[in-house]
PDB file of C-alpha atoms in Angstrom:
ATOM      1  CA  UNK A 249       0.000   0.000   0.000  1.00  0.00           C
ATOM      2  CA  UNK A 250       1.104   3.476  -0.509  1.00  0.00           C
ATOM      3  CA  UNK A 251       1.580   5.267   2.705  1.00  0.00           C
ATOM      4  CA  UNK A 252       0.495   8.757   3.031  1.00  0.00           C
ATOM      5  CA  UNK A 253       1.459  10.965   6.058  1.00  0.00           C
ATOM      6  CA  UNK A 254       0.117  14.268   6.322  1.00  0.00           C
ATOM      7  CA  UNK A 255       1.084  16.929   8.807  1.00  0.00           C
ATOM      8  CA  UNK A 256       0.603  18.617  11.655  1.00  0.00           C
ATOM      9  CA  UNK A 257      -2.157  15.744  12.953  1.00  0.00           C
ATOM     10  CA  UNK A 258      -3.392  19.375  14.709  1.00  0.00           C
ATOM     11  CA  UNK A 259      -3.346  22.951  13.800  1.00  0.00           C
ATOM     12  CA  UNK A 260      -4.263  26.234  15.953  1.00  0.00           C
ATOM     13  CA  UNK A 261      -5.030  29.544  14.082  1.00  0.00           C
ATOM     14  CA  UNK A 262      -7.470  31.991  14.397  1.00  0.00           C
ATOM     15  CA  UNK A 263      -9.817  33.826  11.889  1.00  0.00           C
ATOM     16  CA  UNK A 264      -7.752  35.393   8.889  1.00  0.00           C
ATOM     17  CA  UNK A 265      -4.468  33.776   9.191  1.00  0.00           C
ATOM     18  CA  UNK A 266      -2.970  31.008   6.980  1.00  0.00           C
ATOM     19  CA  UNK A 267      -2.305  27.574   7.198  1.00  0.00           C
ATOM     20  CA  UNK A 268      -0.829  25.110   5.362  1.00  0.00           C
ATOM     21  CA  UNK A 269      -1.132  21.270   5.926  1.00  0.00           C
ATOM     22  CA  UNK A 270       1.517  18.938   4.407  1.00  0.00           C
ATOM     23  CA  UNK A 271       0.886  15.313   2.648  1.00  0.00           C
ATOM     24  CA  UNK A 272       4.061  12.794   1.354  1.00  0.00           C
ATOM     25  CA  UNK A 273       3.585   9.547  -0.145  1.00  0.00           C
ATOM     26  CA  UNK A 274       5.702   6.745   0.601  1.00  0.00           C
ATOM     27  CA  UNK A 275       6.058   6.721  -3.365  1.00  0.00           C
ATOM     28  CA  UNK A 276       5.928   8.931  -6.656  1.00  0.00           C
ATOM     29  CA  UNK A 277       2.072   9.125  -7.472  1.00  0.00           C
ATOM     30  CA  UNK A 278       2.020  12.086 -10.188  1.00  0.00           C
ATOM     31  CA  UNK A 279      -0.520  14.253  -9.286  1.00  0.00           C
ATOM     32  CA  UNK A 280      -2.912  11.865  -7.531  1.00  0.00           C
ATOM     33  CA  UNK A 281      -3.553  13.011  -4.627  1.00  0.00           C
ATOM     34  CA  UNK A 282      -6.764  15.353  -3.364  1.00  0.00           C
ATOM     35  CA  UNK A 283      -7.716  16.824  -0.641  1.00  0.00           C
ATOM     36  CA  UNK A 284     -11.386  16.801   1.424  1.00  0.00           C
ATOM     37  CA  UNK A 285     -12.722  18.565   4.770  1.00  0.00           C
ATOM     38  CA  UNK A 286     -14.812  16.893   6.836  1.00  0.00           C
ATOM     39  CA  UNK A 287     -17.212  18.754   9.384  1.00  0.00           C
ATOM     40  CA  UNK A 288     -18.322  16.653  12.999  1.00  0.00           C
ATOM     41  CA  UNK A 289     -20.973  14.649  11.969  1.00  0.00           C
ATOM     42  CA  UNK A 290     -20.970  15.352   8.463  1.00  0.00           C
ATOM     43  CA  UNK A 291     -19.662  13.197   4.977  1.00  0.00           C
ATOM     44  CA  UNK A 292     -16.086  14.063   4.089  1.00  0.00           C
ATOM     45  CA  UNK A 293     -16.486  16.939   1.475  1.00  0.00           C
ATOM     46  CA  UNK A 294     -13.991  17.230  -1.731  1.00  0.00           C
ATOM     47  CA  UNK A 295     -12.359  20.044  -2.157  1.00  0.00           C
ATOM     48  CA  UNK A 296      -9.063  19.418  -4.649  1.00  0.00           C
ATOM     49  CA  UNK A 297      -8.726  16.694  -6.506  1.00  0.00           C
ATOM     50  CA  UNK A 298      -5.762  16.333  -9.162  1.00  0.00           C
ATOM     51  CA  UNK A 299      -3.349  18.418  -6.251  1.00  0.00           C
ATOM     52  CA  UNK A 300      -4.346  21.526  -7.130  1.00  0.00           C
ATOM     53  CA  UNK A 301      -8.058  21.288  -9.137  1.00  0.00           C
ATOM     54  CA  UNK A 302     -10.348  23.513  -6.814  1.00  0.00           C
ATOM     55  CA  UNK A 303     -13.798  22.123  -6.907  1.00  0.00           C
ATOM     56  CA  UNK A 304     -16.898  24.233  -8.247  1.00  0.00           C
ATOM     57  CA  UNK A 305     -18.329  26.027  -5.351  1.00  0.00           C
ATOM     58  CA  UNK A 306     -14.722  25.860  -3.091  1.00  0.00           C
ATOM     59  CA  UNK A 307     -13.603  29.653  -2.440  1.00  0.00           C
ATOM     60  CA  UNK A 308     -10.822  30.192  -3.990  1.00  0.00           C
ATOM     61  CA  UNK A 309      -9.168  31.127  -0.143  1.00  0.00           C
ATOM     62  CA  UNK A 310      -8.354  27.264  -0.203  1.00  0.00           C
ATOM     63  CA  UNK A 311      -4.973  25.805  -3.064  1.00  0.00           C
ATOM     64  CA  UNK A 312      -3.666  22.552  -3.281  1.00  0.00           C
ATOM     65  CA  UNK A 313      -0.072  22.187  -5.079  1.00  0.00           C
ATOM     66  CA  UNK A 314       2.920  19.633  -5.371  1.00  0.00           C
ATOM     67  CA  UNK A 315       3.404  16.612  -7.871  1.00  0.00           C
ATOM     68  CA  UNK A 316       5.541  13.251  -7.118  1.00  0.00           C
ATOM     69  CA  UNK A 317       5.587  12.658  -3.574  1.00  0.00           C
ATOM     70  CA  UNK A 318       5.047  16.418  -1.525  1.00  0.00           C
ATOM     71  CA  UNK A 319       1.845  17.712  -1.902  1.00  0.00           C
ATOM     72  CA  UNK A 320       0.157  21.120   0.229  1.00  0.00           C
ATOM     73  CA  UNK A 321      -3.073  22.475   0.783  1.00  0.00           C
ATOM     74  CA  UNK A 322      -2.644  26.410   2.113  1.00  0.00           C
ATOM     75  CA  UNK A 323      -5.754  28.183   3.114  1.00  0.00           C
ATOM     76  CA  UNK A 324      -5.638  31.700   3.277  1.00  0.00           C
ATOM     77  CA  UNK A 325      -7.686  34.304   5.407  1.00  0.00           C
ATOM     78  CA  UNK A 326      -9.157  31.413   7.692  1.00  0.00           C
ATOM     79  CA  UNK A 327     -12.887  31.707   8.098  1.00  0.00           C
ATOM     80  CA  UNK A 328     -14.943  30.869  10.963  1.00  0.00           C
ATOM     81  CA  UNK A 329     -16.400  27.890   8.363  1.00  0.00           C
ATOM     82  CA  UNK A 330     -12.978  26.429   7.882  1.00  0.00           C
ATOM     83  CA  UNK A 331     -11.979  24.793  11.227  1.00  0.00           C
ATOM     84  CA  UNK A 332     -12.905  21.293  10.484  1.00  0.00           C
ATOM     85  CA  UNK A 333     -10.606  18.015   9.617  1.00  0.00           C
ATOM     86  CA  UNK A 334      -8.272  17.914   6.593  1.00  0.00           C
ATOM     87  CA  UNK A 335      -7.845  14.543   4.671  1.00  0.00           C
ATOM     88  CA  UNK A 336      -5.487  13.905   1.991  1.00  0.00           C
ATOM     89  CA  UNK A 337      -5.886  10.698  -0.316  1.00  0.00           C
ATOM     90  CA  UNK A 338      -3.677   9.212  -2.751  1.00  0.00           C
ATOM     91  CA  UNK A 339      -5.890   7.277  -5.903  1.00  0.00           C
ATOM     92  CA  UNK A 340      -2.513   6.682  -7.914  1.00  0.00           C
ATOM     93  CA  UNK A 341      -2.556   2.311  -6.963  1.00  0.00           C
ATOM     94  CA  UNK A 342      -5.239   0.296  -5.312  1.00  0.00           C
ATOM     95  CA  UNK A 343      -5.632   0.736  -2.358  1.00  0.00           C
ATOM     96  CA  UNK A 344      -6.508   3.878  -2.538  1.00  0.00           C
ATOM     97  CA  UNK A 345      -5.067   5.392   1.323  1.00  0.00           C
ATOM     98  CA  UNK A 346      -6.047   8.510   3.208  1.00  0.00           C
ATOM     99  CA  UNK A 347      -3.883  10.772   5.282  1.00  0.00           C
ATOM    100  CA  UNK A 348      -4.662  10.393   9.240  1.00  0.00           C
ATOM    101  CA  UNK A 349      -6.085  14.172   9.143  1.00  0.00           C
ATOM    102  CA  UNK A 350      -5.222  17.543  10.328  1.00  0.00           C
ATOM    103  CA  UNK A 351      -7.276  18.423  12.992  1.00  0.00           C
ATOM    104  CA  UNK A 352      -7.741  22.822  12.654  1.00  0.00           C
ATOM    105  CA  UNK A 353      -9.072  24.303  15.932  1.00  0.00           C
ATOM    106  CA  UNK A 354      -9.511  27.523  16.580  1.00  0.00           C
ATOM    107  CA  UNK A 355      -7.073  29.782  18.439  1.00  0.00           C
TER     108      UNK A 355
ATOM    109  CA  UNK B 114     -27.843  16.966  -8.113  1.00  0.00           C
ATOM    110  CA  UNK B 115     -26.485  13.386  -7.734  1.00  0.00           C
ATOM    111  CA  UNK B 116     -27.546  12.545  -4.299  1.00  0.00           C
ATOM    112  CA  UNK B 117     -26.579   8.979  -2.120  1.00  0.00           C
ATOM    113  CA  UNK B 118     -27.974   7.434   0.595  1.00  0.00           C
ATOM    114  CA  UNK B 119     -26.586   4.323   2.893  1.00  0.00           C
ATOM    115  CA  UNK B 120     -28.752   1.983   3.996  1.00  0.00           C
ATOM    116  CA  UNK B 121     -28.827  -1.424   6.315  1.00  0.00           C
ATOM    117  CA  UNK B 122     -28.802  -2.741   9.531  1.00  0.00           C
ATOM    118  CA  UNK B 123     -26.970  -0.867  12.072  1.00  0.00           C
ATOM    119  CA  UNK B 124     -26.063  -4.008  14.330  1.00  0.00           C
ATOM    120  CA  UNK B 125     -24.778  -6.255  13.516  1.00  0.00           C
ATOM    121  CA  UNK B 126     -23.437  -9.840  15.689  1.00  0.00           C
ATOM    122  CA  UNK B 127     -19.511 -10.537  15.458  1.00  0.00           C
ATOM    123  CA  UNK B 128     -19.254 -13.393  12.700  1.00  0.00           C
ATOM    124  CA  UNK B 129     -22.353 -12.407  10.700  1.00  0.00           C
ATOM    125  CA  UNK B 130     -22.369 -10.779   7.197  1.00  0.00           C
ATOM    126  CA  UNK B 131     -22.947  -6.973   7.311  1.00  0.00           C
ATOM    127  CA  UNK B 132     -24.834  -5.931   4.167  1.00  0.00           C
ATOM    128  CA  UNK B 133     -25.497  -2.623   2.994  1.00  0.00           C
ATOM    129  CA  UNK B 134     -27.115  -0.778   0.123  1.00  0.00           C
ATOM    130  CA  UNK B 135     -26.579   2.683  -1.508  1.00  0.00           C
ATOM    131  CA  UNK B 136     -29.498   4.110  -3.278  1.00  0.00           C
ATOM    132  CA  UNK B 137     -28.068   6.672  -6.423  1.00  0.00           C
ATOM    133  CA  UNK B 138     -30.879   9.388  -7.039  1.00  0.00           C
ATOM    134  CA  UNK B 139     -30.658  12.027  -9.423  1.00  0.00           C
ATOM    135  CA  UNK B 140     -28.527  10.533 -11.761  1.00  0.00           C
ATOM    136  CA  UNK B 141     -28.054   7.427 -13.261  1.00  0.00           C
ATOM    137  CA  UNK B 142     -25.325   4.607 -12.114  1.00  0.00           C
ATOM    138  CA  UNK B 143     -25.451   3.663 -15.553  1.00  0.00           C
ATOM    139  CA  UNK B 144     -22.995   6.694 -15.966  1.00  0.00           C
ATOM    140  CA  UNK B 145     -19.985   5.542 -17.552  1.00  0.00           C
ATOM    141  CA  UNK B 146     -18.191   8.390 -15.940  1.00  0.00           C
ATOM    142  CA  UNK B 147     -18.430   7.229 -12.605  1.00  0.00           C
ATOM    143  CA  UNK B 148     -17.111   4.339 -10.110  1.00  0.00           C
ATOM    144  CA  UNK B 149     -18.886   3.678  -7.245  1.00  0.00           C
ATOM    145  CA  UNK B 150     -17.204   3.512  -4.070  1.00  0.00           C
ATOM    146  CA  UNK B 151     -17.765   1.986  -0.085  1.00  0.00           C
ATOM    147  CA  UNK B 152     -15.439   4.290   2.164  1.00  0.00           C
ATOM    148  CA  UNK B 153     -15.218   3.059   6.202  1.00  0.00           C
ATOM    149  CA  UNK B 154     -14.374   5.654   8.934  1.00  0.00           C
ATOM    150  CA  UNK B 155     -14.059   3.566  12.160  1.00  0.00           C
ATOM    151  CA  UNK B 156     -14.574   5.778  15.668  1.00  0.00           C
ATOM    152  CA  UNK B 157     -11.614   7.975  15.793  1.00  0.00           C
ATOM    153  CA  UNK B 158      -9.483   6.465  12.946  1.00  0.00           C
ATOM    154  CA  UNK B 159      -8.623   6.866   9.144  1.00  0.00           C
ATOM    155  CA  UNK B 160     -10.990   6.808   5.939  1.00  0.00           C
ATOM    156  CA  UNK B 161     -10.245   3.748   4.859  1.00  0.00           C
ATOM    157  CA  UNK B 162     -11.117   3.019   0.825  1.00  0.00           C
ATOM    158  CA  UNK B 163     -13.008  -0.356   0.756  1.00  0.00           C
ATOM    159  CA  UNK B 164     -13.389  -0.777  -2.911  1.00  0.00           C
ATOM    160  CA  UNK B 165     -15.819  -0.154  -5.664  1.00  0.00           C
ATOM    161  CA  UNK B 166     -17.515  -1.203  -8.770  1.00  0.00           C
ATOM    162  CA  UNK B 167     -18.512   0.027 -12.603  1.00  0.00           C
ATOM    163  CA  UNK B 168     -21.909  -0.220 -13.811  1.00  0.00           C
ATOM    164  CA  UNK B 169     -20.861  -3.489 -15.800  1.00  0.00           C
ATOM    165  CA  UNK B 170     -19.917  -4.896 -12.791  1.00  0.00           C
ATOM    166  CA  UNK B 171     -15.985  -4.523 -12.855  1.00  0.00           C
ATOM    167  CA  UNK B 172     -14.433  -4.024  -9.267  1.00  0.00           C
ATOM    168  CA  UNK B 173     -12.089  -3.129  -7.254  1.00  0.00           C
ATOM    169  CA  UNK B 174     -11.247  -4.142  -4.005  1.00  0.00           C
ATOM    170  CA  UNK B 175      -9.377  -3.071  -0.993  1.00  0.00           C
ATOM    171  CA  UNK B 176      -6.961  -6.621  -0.682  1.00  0.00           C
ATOM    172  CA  UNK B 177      -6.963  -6.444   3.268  1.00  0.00           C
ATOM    173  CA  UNK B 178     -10.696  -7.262   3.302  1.00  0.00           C
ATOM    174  CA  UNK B 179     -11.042  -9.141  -0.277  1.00  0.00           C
ATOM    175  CA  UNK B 180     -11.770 -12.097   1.691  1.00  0.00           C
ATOM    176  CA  UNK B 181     -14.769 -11.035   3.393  1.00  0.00           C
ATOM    177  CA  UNK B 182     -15.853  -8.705   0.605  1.00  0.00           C
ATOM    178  CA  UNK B 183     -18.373  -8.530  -2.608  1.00  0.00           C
ATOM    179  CA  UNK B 184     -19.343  -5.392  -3.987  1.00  0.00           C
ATOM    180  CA  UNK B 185     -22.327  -5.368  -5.992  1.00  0.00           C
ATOM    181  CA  UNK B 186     -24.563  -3.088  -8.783  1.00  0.00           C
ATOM    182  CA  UNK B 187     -28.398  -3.627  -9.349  1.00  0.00           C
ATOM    183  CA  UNK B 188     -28.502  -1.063 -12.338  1.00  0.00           C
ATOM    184  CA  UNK B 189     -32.672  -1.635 -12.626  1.00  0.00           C
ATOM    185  CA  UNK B 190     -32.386  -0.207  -8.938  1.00  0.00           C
ATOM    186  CA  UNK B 191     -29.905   2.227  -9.129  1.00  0.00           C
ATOM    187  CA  UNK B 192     -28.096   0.604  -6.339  1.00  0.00           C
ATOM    188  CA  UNK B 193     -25.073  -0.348  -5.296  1.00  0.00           C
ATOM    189  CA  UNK B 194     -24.172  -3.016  -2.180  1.00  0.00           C
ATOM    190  CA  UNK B 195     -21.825  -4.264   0.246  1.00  0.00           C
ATOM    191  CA  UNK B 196     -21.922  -7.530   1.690  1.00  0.00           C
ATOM    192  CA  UNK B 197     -18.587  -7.457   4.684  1.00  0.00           C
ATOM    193  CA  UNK B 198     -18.976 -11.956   5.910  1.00  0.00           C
ATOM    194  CA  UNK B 199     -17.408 -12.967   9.290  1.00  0.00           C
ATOM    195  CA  UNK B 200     -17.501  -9.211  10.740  1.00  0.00           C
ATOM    196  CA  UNK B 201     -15.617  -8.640  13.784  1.00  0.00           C
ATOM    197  CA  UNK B 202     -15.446  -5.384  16.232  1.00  0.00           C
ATOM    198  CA  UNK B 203     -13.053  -3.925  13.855  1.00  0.00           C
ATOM    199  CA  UNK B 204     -15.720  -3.718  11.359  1.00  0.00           C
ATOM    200  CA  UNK B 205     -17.481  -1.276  13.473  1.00  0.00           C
ATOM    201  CA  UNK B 206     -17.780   1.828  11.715  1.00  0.00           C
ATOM    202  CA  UNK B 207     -19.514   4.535   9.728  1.00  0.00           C
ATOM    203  CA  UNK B 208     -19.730   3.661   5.997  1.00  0.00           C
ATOM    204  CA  UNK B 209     -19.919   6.042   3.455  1.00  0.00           C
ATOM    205  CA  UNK B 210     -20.560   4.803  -0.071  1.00  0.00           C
ATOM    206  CA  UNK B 211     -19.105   7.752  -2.720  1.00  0.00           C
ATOM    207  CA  UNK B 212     -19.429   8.345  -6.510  1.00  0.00           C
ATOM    208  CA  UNK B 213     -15.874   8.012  -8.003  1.00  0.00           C
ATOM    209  CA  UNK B 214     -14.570  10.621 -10.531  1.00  0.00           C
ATOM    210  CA  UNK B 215     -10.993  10.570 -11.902  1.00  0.00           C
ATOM    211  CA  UNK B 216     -10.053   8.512  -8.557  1.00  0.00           C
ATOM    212  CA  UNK B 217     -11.719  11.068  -6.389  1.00  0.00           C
ATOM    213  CA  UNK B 218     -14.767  10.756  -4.445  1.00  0.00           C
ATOM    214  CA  UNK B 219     -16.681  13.628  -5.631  1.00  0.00           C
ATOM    215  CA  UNK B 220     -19.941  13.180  -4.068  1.00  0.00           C
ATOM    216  CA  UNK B 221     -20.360  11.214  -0.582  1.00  0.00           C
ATOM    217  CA  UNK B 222     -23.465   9.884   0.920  1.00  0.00           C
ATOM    218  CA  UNK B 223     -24.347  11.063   4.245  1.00  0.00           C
ATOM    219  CA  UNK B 224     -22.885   7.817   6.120  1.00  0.00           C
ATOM    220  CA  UNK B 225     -24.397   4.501   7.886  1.00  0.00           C
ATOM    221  CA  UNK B 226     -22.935   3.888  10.768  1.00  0.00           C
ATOM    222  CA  UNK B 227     -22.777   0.282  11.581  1.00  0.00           C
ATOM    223  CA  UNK B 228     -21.534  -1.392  14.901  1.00  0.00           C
ATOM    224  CA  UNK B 229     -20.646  -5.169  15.705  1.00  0.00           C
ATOM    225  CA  UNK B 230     -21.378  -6.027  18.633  1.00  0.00           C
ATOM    226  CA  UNK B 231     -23.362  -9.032  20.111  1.00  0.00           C
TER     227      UNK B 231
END
């Protein structure tokens, strides 16, 4: 299986600063790799796929970027909405893996 | 709007088969576009991808539960199902079943969440 880490496992900020959370794949996967939130109690939502394809309706506050095997997702101007958990997945080889999440609280 | 919705028992005994059922509405799994994907989320752990199927039928599976697994497609129904056979506590967890675009899961059913317990 490919193994996907993603960093920090927890992030404080507070409304209108910037984060970025970090993936790496244990191995090249091109630019397979996307990135969903996921609310409490709520479906994980898609919001990149492809490392750095925003999804229709995604403000635009929110970028993916990296190819091979380092991949980011920055969101700028953190809004109130945004403190959820981050996921990362790789869909280059069966099994497709996940990232163990980034956990962003507020400050 | 492509909507999905889980549905099954949400108990079920250590040993038995847990079966679920995704019900596509507005759209058709006929979509050549599209897999269609189980997703697990056990309490406090990782997404993990189970597998998932075309609308002729070709799958995919995850190989640490190919075992225990079948994915199925009723295209008459518009459904998709899991059967999971010899279920342990392990197996406890919400399910999501997902349309597949490109590799991603672009649209996610709400969830089922399914516990094994006796």
């Amino acid at each position: 299986d490919i193994q996907v880490t993603q960093s920090p496992s927890s992030l404080s900020a507070s409304v209108g600063d910037g984060v970025t959370i970090s993936c790496r794949t244990g191995q090249p996967i091109d630019s397979y790799l996307h990135w969903y939130q996921q609310k409490p109690g709520e479906a994980p939502k898609l919001l990149i796929d492809g490392a750095s394809n925003l999804q229709s309706g995604v403000p635009s506050r929110f970028s993916g970027r990296g190819s091979g095997t380092d991949f980011t997702l920055t969101i700028t101007s953190l809004q109130p909405e945004d403190f959820a958990m981050y996921f990362c997945q790789q869909t280059f080889d069966i099994p497709y893996t996940f990232g163990q999440g980034t956990k962003l609280e507020i400050k | 709007q492509v909507q999905l919705q889980e549905s099954g028992p949400g108990l079920v005994k250590p040993s038995q088969t847990l079966s679920l059922t995704c019900t596509v509405s507005g759209g058709s799994i006929r979509n050549g576009d599209y897999y269609w994907s189980w997703i697990r989320q056990p309490p406090g752990k990782v997404l993990e991808w189970i597998g998932n199927i075309y609308f002729i039928g070709n799958t995919n599976y995850n190989p640490s539960l190919r075992s225990r697994l079948t994915i199925s497609i009723d295209t008459s129904k518009n459904q998709f199902s899991l059967n999971l056979t010899s279920v342990t506590a392990a197996d406890t967890a919400i399910y999501y079943c997902a349309r597949d675009f490109a590799g991603c899961s672009d649209v996610w059913g709400k969830g089922a969440t399914v516990t094994v317990s006796s």
